[in-house]
Every structure is written in structure tokens, then in C-alpha cells.
mmCIF file with all atom_site columns, C-alpha atoms in Angstrom:
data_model
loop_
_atom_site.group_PDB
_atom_site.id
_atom_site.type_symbol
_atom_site.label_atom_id
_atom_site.label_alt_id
_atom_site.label_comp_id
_atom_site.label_asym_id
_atom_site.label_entity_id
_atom_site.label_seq_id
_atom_site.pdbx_PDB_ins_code
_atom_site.Cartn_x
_atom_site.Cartn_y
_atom_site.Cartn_z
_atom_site.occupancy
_atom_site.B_iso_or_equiv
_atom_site.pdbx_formal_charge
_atom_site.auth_seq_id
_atom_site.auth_comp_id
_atom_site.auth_asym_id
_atom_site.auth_atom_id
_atom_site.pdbx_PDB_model_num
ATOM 1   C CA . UNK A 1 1   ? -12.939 -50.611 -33.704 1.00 0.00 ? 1   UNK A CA 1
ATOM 2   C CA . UNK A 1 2   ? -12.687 -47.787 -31.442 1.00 0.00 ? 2   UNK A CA 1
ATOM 3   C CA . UNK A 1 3   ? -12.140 -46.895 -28.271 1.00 0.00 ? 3   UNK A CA 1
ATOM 4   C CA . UNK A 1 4   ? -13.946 -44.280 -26.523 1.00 0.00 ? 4   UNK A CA 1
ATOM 5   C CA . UNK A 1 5   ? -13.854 -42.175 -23.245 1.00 0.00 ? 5   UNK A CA 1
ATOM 6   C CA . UNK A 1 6   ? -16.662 -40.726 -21.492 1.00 0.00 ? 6   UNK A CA 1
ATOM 7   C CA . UNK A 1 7   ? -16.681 -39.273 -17.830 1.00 0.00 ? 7   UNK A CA 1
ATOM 8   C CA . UNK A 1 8   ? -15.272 -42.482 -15.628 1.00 0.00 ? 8   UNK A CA 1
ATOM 9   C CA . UNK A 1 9   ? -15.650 -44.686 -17.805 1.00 0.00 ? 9   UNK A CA 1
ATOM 10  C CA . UNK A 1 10  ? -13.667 -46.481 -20.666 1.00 0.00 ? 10  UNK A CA 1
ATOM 11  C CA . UNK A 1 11  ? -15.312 -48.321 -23.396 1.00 0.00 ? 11  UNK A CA 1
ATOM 12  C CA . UNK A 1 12  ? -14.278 -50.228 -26.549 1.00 0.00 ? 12  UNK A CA 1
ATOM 13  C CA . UNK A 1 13  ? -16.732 -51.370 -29.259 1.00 0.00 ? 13  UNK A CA 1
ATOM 14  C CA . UNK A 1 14  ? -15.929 -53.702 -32.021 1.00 0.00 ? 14  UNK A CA 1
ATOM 15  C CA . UNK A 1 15  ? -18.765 -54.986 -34.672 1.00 0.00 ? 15  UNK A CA 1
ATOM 16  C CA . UNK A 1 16  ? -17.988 -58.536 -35.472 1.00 0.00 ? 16  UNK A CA 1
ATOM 17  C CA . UNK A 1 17  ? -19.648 -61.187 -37.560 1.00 0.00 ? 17  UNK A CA 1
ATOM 18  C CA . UNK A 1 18  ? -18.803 -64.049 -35.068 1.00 0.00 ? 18  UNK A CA 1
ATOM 19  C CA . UNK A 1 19  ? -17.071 -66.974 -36.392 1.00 0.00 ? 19  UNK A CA 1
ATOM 20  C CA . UNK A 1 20  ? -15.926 -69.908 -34.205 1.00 0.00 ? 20  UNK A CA 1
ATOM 21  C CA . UNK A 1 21  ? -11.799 -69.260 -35.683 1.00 0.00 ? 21  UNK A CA 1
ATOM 22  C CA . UNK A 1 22  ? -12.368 -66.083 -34.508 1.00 0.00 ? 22  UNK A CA 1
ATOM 23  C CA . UNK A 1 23  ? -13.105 -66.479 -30.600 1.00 0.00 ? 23  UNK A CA 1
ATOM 24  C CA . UNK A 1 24  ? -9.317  -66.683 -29.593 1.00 0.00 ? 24  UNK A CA 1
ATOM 25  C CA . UNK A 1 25  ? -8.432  -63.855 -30.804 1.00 0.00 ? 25  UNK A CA 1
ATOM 26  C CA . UNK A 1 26  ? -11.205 -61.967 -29.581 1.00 0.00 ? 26  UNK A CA 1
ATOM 27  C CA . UNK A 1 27  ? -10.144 -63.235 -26.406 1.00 0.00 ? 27  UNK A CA 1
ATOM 28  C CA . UNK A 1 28  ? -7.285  -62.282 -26.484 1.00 0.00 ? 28  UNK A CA 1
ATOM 29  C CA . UNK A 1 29  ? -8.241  -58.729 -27.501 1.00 0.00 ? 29  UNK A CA 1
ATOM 30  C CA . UNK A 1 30  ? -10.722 -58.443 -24.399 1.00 0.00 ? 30  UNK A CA 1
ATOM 31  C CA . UNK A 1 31  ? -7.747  -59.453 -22.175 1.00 0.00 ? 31  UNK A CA 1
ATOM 32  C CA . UNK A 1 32  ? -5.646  -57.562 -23.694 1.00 0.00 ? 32  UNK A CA 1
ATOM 33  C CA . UNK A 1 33  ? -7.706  -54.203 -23.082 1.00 0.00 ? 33  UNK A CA 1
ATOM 34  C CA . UNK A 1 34  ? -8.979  -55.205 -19.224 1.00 0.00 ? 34  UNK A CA 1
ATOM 35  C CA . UNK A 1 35  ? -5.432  -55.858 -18.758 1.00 0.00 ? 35  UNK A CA 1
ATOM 36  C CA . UNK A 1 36  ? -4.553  -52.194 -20.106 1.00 0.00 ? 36  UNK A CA 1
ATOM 37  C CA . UNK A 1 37  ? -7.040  -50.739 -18.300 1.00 0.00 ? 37  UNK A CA 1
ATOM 38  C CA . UNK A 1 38  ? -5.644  -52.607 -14.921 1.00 0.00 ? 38  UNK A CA 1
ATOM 39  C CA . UNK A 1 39  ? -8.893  -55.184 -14.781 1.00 0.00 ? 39  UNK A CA 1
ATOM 40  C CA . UNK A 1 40  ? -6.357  -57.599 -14.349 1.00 0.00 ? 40  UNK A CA 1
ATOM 41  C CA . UNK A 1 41  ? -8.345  -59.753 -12.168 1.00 0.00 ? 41  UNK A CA 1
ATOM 42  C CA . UNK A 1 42  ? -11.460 -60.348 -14.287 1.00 0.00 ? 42  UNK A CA 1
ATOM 43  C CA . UNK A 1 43  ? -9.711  -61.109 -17.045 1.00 0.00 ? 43  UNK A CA 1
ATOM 44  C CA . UNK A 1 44  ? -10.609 -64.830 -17.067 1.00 0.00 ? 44  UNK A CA 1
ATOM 45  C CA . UNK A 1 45  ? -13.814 -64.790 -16.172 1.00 0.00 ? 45  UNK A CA 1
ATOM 46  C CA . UNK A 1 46  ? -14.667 -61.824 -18.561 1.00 0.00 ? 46  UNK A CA 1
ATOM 47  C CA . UNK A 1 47  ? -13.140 -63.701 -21.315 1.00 0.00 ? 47  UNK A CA 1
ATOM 48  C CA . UNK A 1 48  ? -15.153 -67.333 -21.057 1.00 0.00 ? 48  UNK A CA 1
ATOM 49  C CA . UNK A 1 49  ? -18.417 -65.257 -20.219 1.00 0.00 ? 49  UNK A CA 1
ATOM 50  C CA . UNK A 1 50  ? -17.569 -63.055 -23.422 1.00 0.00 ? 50  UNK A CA 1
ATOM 51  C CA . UNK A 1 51  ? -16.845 -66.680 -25.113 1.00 0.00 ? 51  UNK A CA 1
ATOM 52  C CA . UNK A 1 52  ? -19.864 -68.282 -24.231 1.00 0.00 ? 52  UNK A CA 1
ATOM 53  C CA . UNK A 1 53  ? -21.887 -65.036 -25.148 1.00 0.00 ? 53  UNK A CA 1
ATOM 54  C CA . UNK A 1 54  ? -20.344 -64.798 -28.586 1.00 0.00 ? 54  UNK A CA 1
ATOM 55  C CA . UNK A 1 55  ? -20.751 -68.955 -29.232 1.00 0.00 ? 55  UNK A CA 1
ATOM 56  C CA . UNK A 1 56  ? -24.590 -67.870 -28.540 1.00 0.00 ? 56  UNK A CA 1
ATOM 57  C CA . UNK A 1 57  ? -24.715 -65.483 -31.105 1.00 0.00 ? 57  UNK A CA 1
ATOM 58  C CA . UNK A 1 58  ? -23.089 -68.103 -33.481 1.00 0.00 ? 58  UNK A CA 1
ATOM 59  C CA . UNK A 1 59  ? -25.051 -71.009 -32.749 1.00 0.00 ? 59  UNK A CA 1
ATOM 60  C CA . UNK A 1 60  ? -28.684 -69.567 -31.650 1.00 0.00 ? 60  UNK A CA 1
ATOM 61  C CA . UNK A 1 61  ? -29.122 -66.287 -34.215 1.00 0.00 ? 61  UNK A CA 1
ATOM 62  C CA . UNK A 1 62  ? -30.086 -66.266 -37.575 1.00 0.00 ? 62  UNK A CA 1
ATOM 63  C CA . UNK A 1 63  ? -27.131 -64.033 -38.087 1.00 0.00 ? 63  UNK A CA 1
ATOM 64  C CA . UNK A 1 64  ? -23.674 -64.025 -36.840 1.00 0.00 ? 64  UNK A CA 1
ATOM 65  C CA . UNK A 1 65  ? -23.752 -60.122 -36.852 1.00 0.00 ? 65  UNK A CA 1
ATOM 66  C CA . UNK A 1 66  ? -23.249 -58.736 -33.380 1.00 0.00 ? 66  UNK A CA 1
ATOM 67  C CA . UNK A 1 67  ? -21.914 -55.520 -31.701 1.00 0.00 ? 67  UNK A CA 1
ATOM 68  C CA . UNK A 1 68  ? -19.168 -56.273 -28.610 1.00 0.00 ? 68  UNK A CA 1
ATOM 69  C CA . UNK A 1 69  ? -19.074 -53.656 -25.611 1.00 0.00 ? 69  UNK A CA 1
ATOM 70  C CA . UNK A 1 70  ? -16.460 -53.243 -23.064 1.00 0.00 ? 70  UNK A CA 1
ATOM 71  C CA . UNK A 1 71  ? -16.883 -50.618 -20.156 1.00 0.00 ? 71  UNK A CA 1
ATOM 72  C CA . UNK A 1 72  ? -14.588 -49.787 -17.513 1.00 0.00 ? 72  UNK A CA 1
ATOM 73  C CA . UNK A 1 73  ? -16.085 -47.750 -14.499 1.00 0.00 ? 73  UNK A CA 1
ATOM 74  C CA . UNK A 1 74  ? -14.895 -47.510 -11.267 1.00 0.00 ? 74  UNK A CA 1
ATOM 75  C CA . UNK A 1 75  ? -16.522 -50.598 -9.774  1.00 0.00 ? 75  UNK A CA 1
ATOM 76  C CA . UNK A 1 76  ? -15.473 -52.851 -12.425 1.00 0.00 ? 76  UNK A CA 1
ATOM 77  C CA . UNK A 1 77  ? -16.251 -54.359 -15.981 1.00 0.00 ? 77  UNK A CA 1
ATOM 78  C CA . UNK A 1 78  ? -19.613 -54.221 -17.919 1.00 0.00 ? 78  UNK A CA 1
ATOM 79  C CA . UNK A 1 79  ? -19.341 -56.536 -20.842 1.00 0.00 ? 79  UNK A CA 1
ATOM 80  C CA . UNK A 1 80  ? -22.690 -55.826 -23.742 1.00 0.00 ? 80  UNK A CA 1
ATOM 81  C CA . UNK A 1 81  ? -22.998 -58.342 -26.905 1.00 0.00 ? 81  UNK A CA 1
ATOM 82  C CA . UNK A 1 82  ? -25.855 -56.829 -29.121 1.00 0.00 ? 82  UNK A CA 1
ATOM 83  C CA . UNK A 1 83  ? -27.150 -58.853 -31.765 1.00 0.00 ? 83  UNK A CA 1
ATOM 84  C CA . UNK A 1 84  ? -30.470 -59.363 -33.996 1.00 0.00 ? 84  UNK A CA 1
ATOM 85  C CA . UNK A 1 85  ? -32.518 -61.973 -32.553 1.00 0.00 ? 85  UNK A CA 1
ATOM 86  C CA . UNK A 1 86  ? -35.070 -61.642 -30.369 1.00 0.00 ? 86  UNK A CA 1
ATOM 87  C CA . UNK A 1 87  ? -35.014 -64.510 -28.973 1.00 0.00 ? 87  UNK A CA 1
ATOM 88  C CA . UNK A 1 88  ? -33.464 -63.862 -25.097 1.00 0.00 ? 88  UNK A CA 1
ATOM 89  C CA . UNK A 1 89  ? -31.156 -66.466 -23.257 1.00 0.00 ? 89  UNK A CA 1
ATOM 90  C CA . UNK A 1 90  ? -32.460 -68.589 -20.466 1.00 0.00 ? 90  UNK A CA 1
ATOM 91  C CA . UNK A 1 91  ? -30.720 -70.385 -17.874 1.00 0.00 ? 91  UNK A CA 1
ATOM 92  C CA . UNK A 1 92  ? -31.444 -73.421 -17.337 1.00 0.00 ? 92  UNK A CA 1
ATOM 93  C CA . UNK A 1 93  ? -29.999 -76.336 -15.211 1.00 0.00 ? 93  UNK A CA 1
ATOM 94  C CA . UNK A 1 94  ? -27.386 -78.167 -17.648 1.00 0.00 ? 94  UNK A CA 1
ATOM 95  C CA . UNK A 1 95  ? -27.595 -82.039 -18.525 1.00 0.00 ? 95  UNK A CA 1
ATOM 96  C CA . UNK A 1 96  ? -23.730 -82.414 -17.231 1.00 0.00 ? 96  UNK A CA 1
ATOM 97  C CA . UNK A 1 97  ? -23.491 -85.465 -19.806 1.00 0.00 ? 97  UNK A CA 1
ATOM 98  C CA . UNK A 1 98  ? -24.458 -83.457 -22.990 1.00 0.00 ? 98  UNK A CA 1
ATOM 99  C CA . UNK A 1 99  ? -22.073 -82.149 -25.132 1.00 0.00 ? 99  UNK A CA 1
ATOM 100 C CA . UNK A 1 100 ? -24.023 -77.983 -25.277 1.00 0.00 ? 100 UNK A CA 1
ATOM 101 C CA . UNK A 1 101 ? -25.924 -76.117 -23.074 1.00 0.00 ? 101 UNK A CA 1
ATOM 102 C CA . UNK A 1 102 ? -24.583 -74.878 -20.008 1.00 0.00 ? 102 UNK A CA 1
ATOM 103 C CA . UNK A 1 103 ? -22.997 -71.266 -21.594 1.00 0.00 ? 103 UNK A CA 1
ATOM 104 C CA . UNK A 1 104 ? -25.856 -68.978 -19.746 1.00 0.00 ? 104 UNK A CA 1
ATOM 105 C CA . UNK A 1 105 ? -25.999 -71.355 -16.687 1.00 0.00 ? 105 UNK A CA 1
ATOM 106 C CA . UNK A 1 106 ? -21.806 -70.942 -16.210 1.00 0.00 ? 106 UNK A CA 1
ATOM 107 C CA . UNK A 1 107 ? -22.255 -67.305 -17.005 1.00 0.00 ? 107 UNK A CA 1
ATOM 108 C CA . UNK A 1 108 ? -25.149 -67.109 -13.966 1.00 0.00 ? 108 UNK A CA 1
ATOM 109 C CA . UNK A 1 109 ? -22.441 -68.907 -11.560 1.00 0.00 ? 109 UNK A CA 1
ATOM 110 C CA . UNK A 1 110 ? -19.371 -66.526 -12.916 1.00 0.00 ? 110 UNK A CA 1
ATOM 111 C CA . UNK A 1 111 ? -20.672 -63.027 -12.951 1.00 0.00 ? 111 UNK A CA 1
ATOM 112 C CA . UNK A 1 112 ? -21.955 -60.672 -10.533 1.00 0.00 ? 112 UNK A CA 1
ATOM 113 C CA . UNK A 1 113 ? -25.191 -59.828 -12.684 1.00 0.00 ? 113 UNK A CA 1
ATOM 114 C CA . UNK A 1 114 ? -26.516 -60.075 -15.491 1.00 0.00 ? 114 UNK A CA 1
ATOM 115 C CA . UNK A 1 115 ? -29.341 -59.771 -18.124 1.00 0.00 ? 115 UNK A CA 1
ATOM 116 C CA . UNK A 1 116 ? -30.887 -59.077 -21.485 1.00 0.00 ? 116 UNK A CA 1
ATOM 117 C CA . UNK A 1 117 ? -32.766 -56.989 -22.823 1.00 0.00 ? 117 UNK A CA 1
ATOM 118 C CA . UNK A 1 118 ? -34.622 -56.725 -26.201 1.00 0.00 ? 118 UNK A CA 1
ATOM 119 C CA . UNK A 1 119 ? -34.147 -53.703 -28.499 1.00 0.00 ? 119 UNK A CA 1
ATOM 120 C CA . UNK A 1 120 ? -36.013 -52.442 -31.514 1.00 0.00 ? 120 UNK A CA 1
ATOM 121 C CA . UNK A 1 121 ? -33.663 -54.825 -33.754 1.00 0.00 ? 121 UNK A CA 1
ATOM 122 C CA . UNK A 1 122 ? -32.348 -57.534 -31.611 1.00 0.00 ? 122 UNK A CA 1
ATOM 123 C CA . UNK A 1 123 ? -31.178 -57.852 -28.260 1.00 0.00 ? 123 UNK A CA 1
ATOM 124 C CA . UNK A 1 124 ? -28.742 -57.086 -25.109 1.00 0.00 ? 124 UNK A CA 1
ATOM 125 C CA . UNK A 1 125 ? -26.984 -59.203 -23.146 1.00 0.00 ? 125 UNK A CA 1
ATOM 126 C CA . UNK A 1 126 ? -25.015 -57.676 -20.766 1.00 0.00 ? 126 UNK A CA 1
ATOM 127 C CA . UNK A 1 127 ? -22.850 -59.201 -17.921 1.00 0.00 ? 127 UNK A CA 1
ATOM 128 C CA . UNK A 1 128 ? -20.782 -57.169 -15.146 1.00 0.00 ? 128 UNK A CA 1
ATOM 129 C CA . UNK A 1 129 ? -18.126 -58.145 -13.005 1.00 0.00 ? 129 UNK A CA 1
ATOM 130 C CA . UNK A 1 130 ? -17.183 -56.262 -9.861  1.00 0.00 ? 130 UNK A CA 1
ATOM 131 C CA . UNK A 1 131 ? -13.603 -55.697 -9.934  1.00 0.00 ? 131 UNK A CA 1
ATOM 132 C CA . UNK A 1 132 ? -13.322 -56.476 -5.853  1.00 0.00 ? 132 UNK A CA 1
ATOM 133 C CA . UNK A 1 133 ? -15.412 -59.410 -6.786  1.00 0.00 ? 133 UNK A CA 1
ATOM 134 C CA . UNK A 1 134 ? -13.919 -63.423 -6.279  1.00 0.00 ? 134 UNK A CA 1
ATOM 135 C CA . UNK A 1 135 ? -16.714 -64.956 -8.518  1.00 0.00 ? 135 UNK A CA 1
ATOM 136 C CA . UNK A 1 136 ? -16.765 -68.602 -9.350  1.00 0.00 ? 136 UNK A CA 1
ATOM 137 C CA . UNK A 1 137 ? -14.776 -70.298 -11.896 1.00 0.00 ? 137 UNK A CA 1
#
């Protein structure tokens, strides 16, 4: 874990191997560090996004390896989960009756932007949250 300052903005980056015991406190570790850096009001959306993010990596990777980015700039809160599949999210619309997928399709309805983006060995998905920003919840 460490936390890391450069120009105007504050970051923290923690390499996890994703487990679903572990999502509470992770949680509670994202809140914990908006909340520090007075992000008080994303703090609920940035945690289910960063929930539903993580659960991907769990459930669709062929590893539970991943890499968990938090940025503070001025404007508000860039959240990054790295990980090594290929394979990018979709949204799609979500059978409201099934018991899985609607993670990405919340995450499109909660978040200001977002995306992915592959890398050499894996992937990006990144969401950001305006800090003026009312979302949907």
C-alpha cells in the first residue's frame, strides 16, 4: 500500500488478489481515504462502483490479481482497477429477474464517465466521479 502525492493530485494504490471476504473491507478502506481527503460526497457511489468493479475481476478473470487506484484532483475522484484479462466489460441492458449481470450497467447510470482500456498485460477500467456531481444511485 502506499500513498502517493503528485502536483494536485492524491493517489493511493493497493495490489490485491480479490476475494469476495475481502470487499467490505476494501470498502471501507476507499471510504475511509475519500473521506480523508474531504470526497465526502462520493463516497457511496465510489464504493459500490469500486464493488462491482472488483466482483468483475473475481468472477470474469482468470486471475483474481488486480491493481486498485484512487486519485484525488481538483474536480473529483478517478477510481482505476487494473487486472490481466483482456477481455473488456460491456454494458448491457440487465435481465432485472436474474440473479448477475447488471455491475457495468449500474456503474454506466452512477458515474460521470467511464471506460477501459487494454494494456500490454491486461486491462483498465477506470470510472470518475465529479465531486459537484449528484449522480444516480
Amino acid at each position: 500500500m502506499a500513498v502517493l502525492t503528485e502536483a494536485s493530485t492524491q493517489q493511493y494504490r493497493q495490489e490485491l488478489t480479490v476475494q469476495p471476504q475481502d470487499l467490505e473491507r476494501i470498502r471501507r478502506i476507499v471510504g475511509a481515504y475519500l473521506r480523508y481527503w474531504g470526497r465526502d460526497e462520493v463516497v457511496e457511489r465510489a464504493a459500490m462502483c469500486v464493488t462491482e468493479l472488483l466482483s468483475n475481476v473475481h468472477k470474469h478473470t482468470g486471475s483474481a490479481a488486480c491493481v486498485l487506484l484512487l486519485q484525488i484532483s481538483p474536480s473529483g475522484v478517478r477510481i482505476v482497477v487494473s487486472d490481466e484479462s483482456q477481455d473488456l466489460p460491456v454494458v448491457r441492458e440487465p435481465n432485472w429477474f436474474a440473479e448477475s449481470g447488471r455491475g457495468m450497467f449500474l456503474i454506466s447510470k452512477t458515474v460521470d464517465a467511464w471506460g477501459a482500456e487494454p494494456t500490454s498485460d491486461g486491462k483498465h477500467v477506470w470510472f470518475e466521479i465529479r465531486a459537484s456531481s449528484k449522480g444516480v444511485a
